[in-house]
Amino acid sequence: MKLRQILTISVKLKVSFLNKRCISTINNHLNREMSLPRNYFENTGLLKEGHYNLQVGAPGSKDLAKIATYFEAATESLSKSDKRFGETLQYGTMPGDKFVCDEVAKFLSRQYGQTVQSGDLMITPGASMGLLILIRRFTNPDDNMFVENPTYPVFAKYVTADKFIKTVPIPMEKDGMDLKVLQEKLEALPKKEVSKRWPFRALMYVIPTHHNPTGVNYSPEKCRKIVELARKYNLLVICDDVYNALNYVSSPSNPTKFEFSPQRLFAYDKKDDADYQGNVVSNGTLSKIVAPGLRVGWYEAPKRVIDSLQDTYDAVSGGGYNPYVSNLTAEVLKSGKIDEHVQHLRVAHKERMAAVISTVETKLGKYGVTISHPEGGYFLWIKLPENISSAEVLSDSSKNENVTFVKGEIASVVGDFSNYIRLSIAYYECAEMVKGVEGLCRSIERTINLKNRL
Amino acid sequence: MKLRQILTISVKLKVSFLNKRCISTINNHLNREMSLPRNYFENTGLLKEGHYNLQVGAPGSKDLAKIATYFEAATESLSKSDKRFGETLQYGTMPGDKFVCDEVAKFLSRQYGQTVQSGDLMITPGASMGLLILIRRFTNPDDNMFVENPTYPVFAKYVTADKFIKTVPIPMEKDGMDLKVLQEKLEALPKKEVSKRWPFRALMYVIPTHHNPTGVNYSPEKCRKIVELARKYNLLVICDDVYNALNYVSSPSNPTKFEFSPQRLFAYDKKDDADYQGNVVSNGTLSKIVAPGLRVGWYEAPKRVIDSLQDTYDAVSGGGYNPYVSNLTAEVLKSGKIDEHVQHLRVAHKERMAAVISTVETKLGKYGVTISHPEGGYFLWIKLPENISSAEVLSDSSKNENVTFVKGEIASVVGDFSNYIRLSIAYYECAEMVKGVEGLCRSIERTINLKNRL
Ligand SMILES: Cc1ncc(COP(=O)(O)O)c(C=O)c1O
Ligand SMILES: Cc1ncc(COP(=O)(O)O)c(C=O)c1O
């Protein structure tokens, strides 16, 4: 019913600065979080000029055009060393070609301001497949996974629909998940023998840095405690570390000199601790800072995890994950161009976030609408008054303003947050973004006023 | 014990025409089928000049160096159309970008001499992951999968070790699996309700064209019967169609004009049959005819299968499989260069196969050793006398001849074929290949003579 409503409304969209590939990309991301039928927009040609799709969690076209020039240069440079180019086309080594692991480690060390060791890395085909590979290697569908509430919407949607693991939602606080609730749930966890092949009793899925959708960063105290609990209960903690390079905090005196993001959870699981076992994986990706079409990511993971993951049918028979494109990517990382690019993203995203926050607060503060103030990442999280549902707003905004976004409840495995809205600031340039958000604000205002009148 | 033996022996190998990447590639393939510890050779520097690793099922270095030049050209041509290059770096559409599906369909149609429809395709990250994705989407570990005996060694090894599905081995005959045995096993299949989400009672994994390791092609009768049974019992038949382009049959009067391989099993599951449901998937890959490092393959599959596969966490959250490299690959396919390359492979492989067959038959025919005469693909399958095990031969050949190969039993989920040897003709050039095989023949001869003397 709601879906049909959206579809009907969509037919009236008037939208065409977006080229064909943009349309299909956006359509893809519509699929991602709104379950529109595949190629709906493409087939009907409905995504035309003026549609602001504020749900697209992907880099904008200008950014990718720039990245393309780096890949062209890398291909040329690789082709100058005849031998190596051919070798990148061969089945790869595990856990990833040494050159690739080394360049990724150096890049991450620069971006994190903390040492990432090449020997801790395994190359993956991106964070999405990376997460599934871990779940499938270490659990069966009857096992439990602690997940944040709210969490990454696409994950919440599919883990709920496909039941590839049982989820136990843990509420988010402003410095990470509620550890009191977690401890209660851990106490109730069914017994399960662990072994070398099956070393974990349960999994935990977290986004500790610039959380999607709330923007939260985990506090050092929570990170420490989670590692302690993971060791005690034999948990594997999987961190989607996909926004860690995108930190927007800088001093007012030097606004383009950015601080580093808080230390990642992986670093709290210290190898020289007496009770170290290796319980945390940093599941990273270049999708958000280089380009999603590459499908290149990495695990920064304990030896026991990497040893297990590379001894699988797909890793062995397939010869590692994406050797050609990961070698190309490593050439690009080596050139230093991505460091410049990330700096550019930080400047641009920071400006967009500030503009959107100010627009929303100026126009809607008086209604009690609030918006997150994240220190980095892609997302803003709007809280509407309790009696207003984002579904009602979406119905108005897509009809009257050509604006779409992710409804809060999609980010929850139990359907909470129906009065929340997630916006992505990654895709549109600042002026465009603000226009879309102004439309959204009008919709929210209308929805609130209508409700108050009833 | 056997493993330790091999390791000890390996220490004595004297082997250095192989560059570093070749070493790690070979090491990888050693891992693949002999379970040597990771990076063993790389770490110890033991793979030196003179080692003939006849198990490597991967293209040779010269072939990949040529492919590299095509990818360089494709990147350049893509970069001329600024917009499109950037777009290939974005999250991709499902079931694959239209340009990619179209070019793959055209290429396959030319290679198969049969029409492949773009609308039947979904782009995958290669056949290995392709197979796992299907298994995981449509079964749970308690379900059954009919597999050929013998089958692809890496699959046999991991499905046995990891138990991601139960296997039911079906003996191979010279025109495909034994359908009498299959029918008996089908009758004994446990009942299982099917539904839209779970449309299959069991899976079947087959390599109907230029079978790995036997070289067998399925007869049209067997193909027809398998489709009939698949419909009757609600089976999903997954065909690893990875060697279909590599047919070496030609007329003596025009030895470089090759015939097409037999029609793939997928084509027997005709959409206009009254009882059509869609039970066969052709799980293809460019690894063997373009380059394995790309990780680009495809499903040619029924609509119900593709619809289901693209509605998954990894496909949606990851934005399709390998959009950047599959677009580059499509540019290369479009250029027609790969058609020339496949022709070159056919000529080279045919020559190697003939040389190896003649060497083995000349030197070992008198001992009752036989060798397959495949019409295409990568592999030769040697049968030793019943009382000779390939493990004994391997022990001799790796010590005295620097020759290694895949023991037959690795190709069996029940450990049969211990007197068989699998050789790959893909990696070495002809003269090199024959030298290795001559060493192998000496080892076999010594092993037989020793046995006869005892
Ligand atoms: C938390 C989180 N994980 C994973 C992904 C997807 O990453 P990848 O493109 O590497 O699969 C996203 C992107 O939206 C994300 O926000
Ligand atoms: C039957 C079979 N399936 C799959 C593969 C691997 O294919 P891919 O490189 O596309 O994963 C091979 C290669 O050895 C094979 O022989």
PDB file of N, CA, C and O in Angstrom, chain B residues 283-321:
ATOM      1  N   ASN B 283      27.091 -21.204 -15.462  1.00  0.00           N
ATOM      2  CA  ASN B 283      27.940 -20.382 -14.587  1.00  0.00           C
ATOM      3  C   ASN B 283      29.280 -20.197 -15.289  1.00  0.00           C
ATOM      4  O   ASN B 283      30.155 -21.041 -15.212  1.00  0.00           O
ATOM      5  N   GLY B 284      29.413 -19.087 -15.995  1.00  0.00           N
ATOM      6  CA  GLY B 284      30.559 -18.892 -16.874  1.00  0.00           C
ATOM      7  C   GLY B 284      31.614 -17.965 -16.305  1.00  0.00           C
ATOM      8  O   GLY B 284      31.394 -17.276 -15.307  1.00  0.00           O
ATOM      9  N   THR B 285      32.758 -17.931 -16.950  1.00  0.00           N
ATOM     10  CA  THR B 285      33.859 -17.089 -16.479  1.00  0.00           C
ATOM     11  C   THR B 285      34.789 -16.729 -17.625  1.00  0.00           C
ATOM     12  O   THR B 285      34.913 -17.492 -18.587  1.00  0.00           O
ATOM     13  N   LEU B 286      35.436 -15.588 -17.492  1.00  0.00           N
ATOM     14  CA  LEU B 286      36.459 -15.193 -18.455  1.00  0.00           C
ATOM     15  C   LEU B 286      37.859 -15.583 -17.982  1.00  0.00           C
ATOM     16  O   LEU B 286      38.851 -15.274 -18.637  1.00  0.00           O
ATOM     17  N   SER B 287      37.942 -16.271 -16.845  1.00  0.00           N
ATOM     18  CA  SER B 287      39.255 -16.609 -16.278  1.00  0.00           C
ATOM     19  C   SER B 287      40.129 -17.412 -17.236  1.00  0.00           C
ATOM     20  O   SER B 287      41.340 -17.223 -17.274  1.00  0.00           O
ATOM     21  N   LYS B 288      39.513 -18.323 -17.961  1.00  0.00           N
ATOM     22  CA  LYS B 288      40.317 -19.261 -18.743  1.00  0.00           C
ATOM     23  C   LYS B 288      40.568 -18.766 -20.162  1.00  0.00           C
ATOM     24  O   LYS B 288      41.427 -19.311 -20.855  1.00  0.00           O
ATOM     25  N   ILE B 289      39.788 -17.786 -20.610  1.00  0.00           N
ATOM     26  CA  ILE B 289      39.961 -17.331 -21.994  1.00  0.00           C
ATOM     27  C   ILE B 289      40.402 -15.875 -22.083  1.00  0.00           C
ATOM     28  O   ILE B 289      40.881 -15.437 -23.114  1.00  0.00           O
ATOM     29  N   VAL B 290      40.236 -15.115 -21.001  1.00  0.00           N
ATOM     30  CA  VAL B 290      40.778 -13.752 -20.985  1.00  0.00           C
ATOM     31  C   VAL B 290      41.820 -13.703 -19.868  1.00  0.00           C
ATOM     32  O   VAL B 290      43.012 -13.868 -20.131  1.00  0.00           O
ATOM     33  N   ALA B 291      41.381 -13.548 -18.622  1.00  0.00           N
ATOM     34  CA  ALA B 291      42.351 -13.482 -17.525  1.00  0.00           C
ATOM     35  C   ALA B 291      41.653 -13.697 -16.192  1.00  0.00           C
ATOM     36  O   ALA B 291      40.628 -13.081 -15.924  1.00  0.00           O
ATOM     37  N   PRO B 292      42.235 -14.543 -15.342  1.00  0.00           N
ATOM     38  CA  PRO B 292      41.599 -14.833 -14.048  1.00  0.00           C
ATOM     39  C   PRO B 292      41.639 -13.674 -13.058  1.00  0.00           C
ATOM     40  O   PRO B 292      40.764 -13.577 -12.201  1.00  0.00           O
ATOM     41  N   GLY B 293      42.644 -12.798 -13.177  1.00  0.00           N
ATOM     42  CA  GLY B 293      42.768 -11.697 -12.217  1.00  0.00           C
ATOM     43  C   GLY B 293      41.664 -10.663 -12.321  1.00  0.00           C
ATOM     44  O   GLY B 293      41.487  -9.844 -11.414  1.00  0.00           O
ATOM     45  N   LEU B 294      40.890 -10.710 -13.420  1.00  0.00           N
ATOM     46  CA  LEU B 294      39.792  -9.751 -13.583  1.00  0.00           C
ATOM     47  C   LEU B 294      38.670 -10.020 -12.605  1.00  0.00           C
ATOM     48  O   LEU B 294      38.029  -9.096 -12.131  1.00  0.00           O
ATOM     49  N   ARG B 295      38.395 -11.308 -12.361  1.00  0.00           N
ATOM     50  CA  ARG B 295      37.211 -11.741 -11.613  1.00  0.00           C
ATOM     51  C   ARG B 295      35.937 -11.246 -12.305  1.00  0.00           C
ATOM     52  O   ARG B 295      35.106 -10.538 -11.710  1.00  0.00           O
ATOM     53  N   VAL B 296      35.777 -11.667 -13.532  1.00  0.00           N
ATOM     54  CA  VAL B 296      34.549 -11.363 -14.267  1.00  0.00           C
ATOM     55  C   VAL B 296      33.993 -12.657 -14.847  1.00  0.00           C
ATOM     56  O   VAL B 296      34.698 -13.389 -15.549  1.00  0.00           O
ATOM     57  N   GLY B 297      32.760 -12.923 -14.509  1.00  0.00           N
ATOM     58  CA  GLY B 297      32.045 -14.062 -15.054  1.00  0.00           C
ATOM     59  C   GLY B 297      30.593 -13.670 -15.279  1.00  0.00           C
ATOM     60  O   GLY B 297      30.244 -12.485 -15.220  1.00  0.00           O
ATOM     61  N   TRP B 298      29.765 -14.652 -15.538  1.00  0.00           N
ATOM     62  CA  TRP B 298      28.348 -14.364 -15.774  1.00  0.00           C
ATOM     63  C   TRP B 298      27.513 -15.588 -15.429  1.00  0.00           C
ATOM     64  O   TRP B 298      28.008 -16.714 -15.450  1.00  0.00           O
ATOM     65  N   TYR B 299      26.275 -15.341 -15.061  1.00  0.00           N
ATOM     66  CA  TYR B 299      25.254 -16.381 -15.075  1.00  0.00           C
ATOM     67  C   TYR B 299      24.430 -16.191 -16.338  1.00  0.00           C
ATOM     68  O   TYR B 299      23.998 -15.058 -16.622  1.00  0.00           O
ATOM     69  N   GLU B 300      24.174 -17.283 -17.039  1.00  0.00           N
ATOM     70  CA  GLU B 300      23.114 -17.291 -18.040  1.00  0.00           C
ATOM     71  C   GLU B 300      22.042 -18.120 -17.340  1.00  0.00           C
ATOM     72  O   GLU B 300      22.241 -19.309 -17.061  1.00  0.00           O
ATOM     73  N   ALA B 301      20.931 -17.490 -17.012  1.00  0.00           N
ATOM     74  CA  ALA B 301      20.052 -18.122 -16.027  1.00  0.00           C
ATOM     75  C   ALA B 301      18.595 -17.748 -16.243  1.00  0.00           C
ATOM     76  O   ALA B 301      18.281 -16.734 -16.861  1.00  0.00           O
ATOM     77  N   PRO B 302      17.701 -18.591 -15.724  1.00  0.00           N
ATOM     78  CA  PRO B 302      16.269 -18.294 -15.795  1.00  0.00           C
ATOM     79  C   PRO B 302      15.956 -17.012 -15.031  1.00  0.00           C
ATOM     80  O   PRO B 302      16.642 -16.670 -14.064  1.00  0.00           O
ATOM     81  N   LYS B 303      14.884 -16.363 -15.452  1.00  0.00           N
ATOM     82  CA  LYS B 303      14.482 -15.115 -14.824  1.00  0.00           C
ATOM     83  C   LYS B 303      14.270 -15.279 -13.319  1.00  0.00           C
ATOM     84  O   LYS B 303      14.679 -14.427 -12.528  1.00  0.00           O
ATOM     85  N   ARG B 304      13.641 -16.390 -12.914  1.00  0.00           N
ATOM     86  CA  ARG B 304      13.365 -16.528 -11.479  1.00  0.00           C
ATOM     87  C   ARG B 304      14.651 -16.597 -10.664  1.00  0.00           C
ATOM     88  O   ARG B 304      14.699 -16.164  -9.506  1.00  0.00           O
ATOM     89  N   VAL B 305      15.707 -17.135 -11.271  1.00  0.00           N
ATOM     90  CA  VAL B 305      16.985 -17.222 -10.561  1.00  0.00           C
ATOM     91  C   VAL B 305      17.644 -15.836 -10.485  1.00  0.00           C
ATOM     92  O   VAL B 305      18.093 -15.400  -9.423  1.00  0.00           O
ATOM     93  N   ILE B 306      17.680 -15.144 -11.616  1.00  0.00           N
ATOM     94  CA  ILE B 306      18.304 -13.808 -11.622  1.00  0.00           C
ATOM     95  C   ILE B 306      17.536 -12.852 -10.717  1.00  0.00           C
ATOM     96  O   ILE B 306      18.132 -12.085  -9.951  1.00  0.00           O
ATOM     97  N   ASP B 307      16.228 -12.900 -10.778  1.00  0.00           N
ATOM     98  CA  ASP B 307      15.432 -12.026  -9.898  1.00  0.00           C
ATOM     99  C   ASP B 307      15.791 -12.258  -8.437  1.00  0.00           C
ATOM    100  O   ASP B 307      15.931 -11.317  -7.664  1.00  0.00           O
ATOM    101  N   SER B 308      15.937 -13.501  -8.074  1.00  0.00           N
ATOM    102  CA  SER B 308      16.254 -13.818  -6.689  1.00  0.00           C
ATOM    103  C   SER B 308      17.670 -13.373  -6.327  1.00  0.00           C
ATOM    104  O   SER B 308      17.913 -12.796  -5.266  1.00  0.00           O
ATOM    105  N   LEU B 309      18.611 -13.608  -7.224  1.00  0.00           N
ATOM    106  CA  LEU B 309      20.020 -13.331  -6.913  1.00  0.00           C
ATOM    107  C   LEU B 309      20.332 -11.851  -6.799  1.00  0.00           C
ATOM    108  O   LEU B 309      21.270 -11.457  -6.119  1.00  0.00           O
ATOM    109  N   GLN B 310      19.570 -11.031  -7.484  1.00  0.00           N
ATOM    110  CA  GLN B 310      19.909  -9.619  -7.390  1.00  0.00           C
ATOM    111  C   GLN B 310      19.207  -8.940  -6.216  1.00  0.00           C
ATOM    112  O   GLN B 310      19.502  -7.790  -5.916  1.00  0.00           O
ATOM    113  N   ASP B 311      18.374  -9.669  -5.545  1.00  0.00           N
ATOM    114  CA  ASP B 311      17.697  -9.109  -4.374  1.00  0.00           C
ATOM    115  C   ASP B 311      18.367  -9.640  -3.094  1.00  0.00           C
ATOM    116  O   ASP B 311      17.726 -10.235  -2.238  1.00  0.00           O
ATOM    117  N   THR B 312      19.677  -9.427  -3.000  1.00  0.00           N
ATOM    118  CA  THR B 312      20.440  -9.937  -1.863  1.00  0.00           C
ATOM    119  C   THR B 312      21.274  -8.802  -1.280  1.00  0.00           C
ATOM    120  O   THR B 312      21.524  -7.797  -1.947  1.00  0.00           O
ATOM    121  N   TYR B 313      21.727  -8.999  -0.045  1.00  0.00           N
ATOM    122  CA  TYR B 313      22.505  -7.945   0.606  1.00  0.00           C
ATOM    123  C   TYR B 313      23.735  -7.556  -0.199  1.00  0.00           C
ATOM    124  O   TYR B 313      23.979  -6.382  -0.467  1.00  0.00           O
ATOM    125  N   ASP B 314      24.528  -8.550  -0.607  1.00  0.00           N
ATOM    126  CA  ASP B 314      25.786  -8.174  -1.252  1.00  0.00           C
ATOM    127  C   ASP B 314      25.560  -7.563  -2.625  1.00  0.00           C
ATOM    128  O   ASP B 314      26.233  -6.601  -2.996  1.00  0.00           O
ATOM    129  N   ALA B 315      24.589  -8.070  -3.385  1.00  0.00           N
ATOM    130  CA  ALA B 315      24.332  -7.502  -4.710  1.00  0.00           C
ATOM    131  C   ALA B 315      23.809  -6.070  -4.596  1.00  0.00           C
ATOM    132  O   ALA B 315      24.243  -5.172  -5.312  1.00  0.00           O
ATOM    133  N   VAL B 316      22.899  -5.845  -3.665  1.00  0.00           N
ATOM    134  CA  VAL B 316      22.287  -4.515  -3.550  1.00  0.00           C
ATOM    135  C   VAL B 316      23.231  -3.532  -2.853  1.00  0.00           C
ATOM    136  O   VAL B 316      23.484  -2.435  -3.344  1.00  0.00           O
ATOM    137  N   SER B 317      23.756  -3.939  -1.704  1.00  0.00           N
ATOM    138  CA  SER B 317      24.627  -3.026  -0.963  1.00  0.00           C
ATOM    139  C   SER B 317      25.922  -2.775  -1.720  1.00  0.00           C
ATOM    140  O   SER B 317      26.465  -1.668  -1.693  1.00  0.00           O
ATOM    141  N   GLY B 318      26.421  -3.791  -2.411  1.00  0.00           N
ATOM    142  CA  GLY B 318      27.660  -3.634  -3.172  1.00  0.00           C
ATOM    143  C   GLY B 318      27.448  -3.042  -4.556  1.00  0.00           C
ATOM    144  O   GLY B 318      28.406  -2.694  -5.233  1.00  0.00           O
ATOM    145  N   GLY B 319      26.198  -2.934  -5.000  1.00  0.00           N
ATOM    146  CA  GLY B 319      25.936  -2.330  -6.312  1.00  0.00           C
ATOM    147  C   GLY B 319      26.397  -3.187  -7.468  1.00  0.00           C
ATOM    148  O   GLY B 319      27.107  -2.720  -8.360  1.00  0.00           O
ATOM    149  N   GLY B 320      25.982  -4.462  -7.472  1.00  0.00           N
ATOM    150  CA  GLY B 320      26.373  -5.346  -8.569  1.00  0.00           C
ATOM    151  C   GLY B 320      27.815  -5.797  -8.396  1.00  0.00           C
ATOM    152  O   GLY B 320      28.534  -5.296  -7.537  1.00  0.00           O
ATOM    153  N   TYR B 321      28.201  -6.747  -9.216  1.00  0.00           N
ATOM    154  CA  TYR B 321      29.538  -7.335  -9.064  1.00  0.00           C
ATOM    155  C   TYR B 321      30.526  -6.724 -10.052  1.00  0.00           C
ATOM    156  O   TYR B 321      30.336  -6.790 -11.246  1.00  0.00           O
TER     157      TYR B 321
END
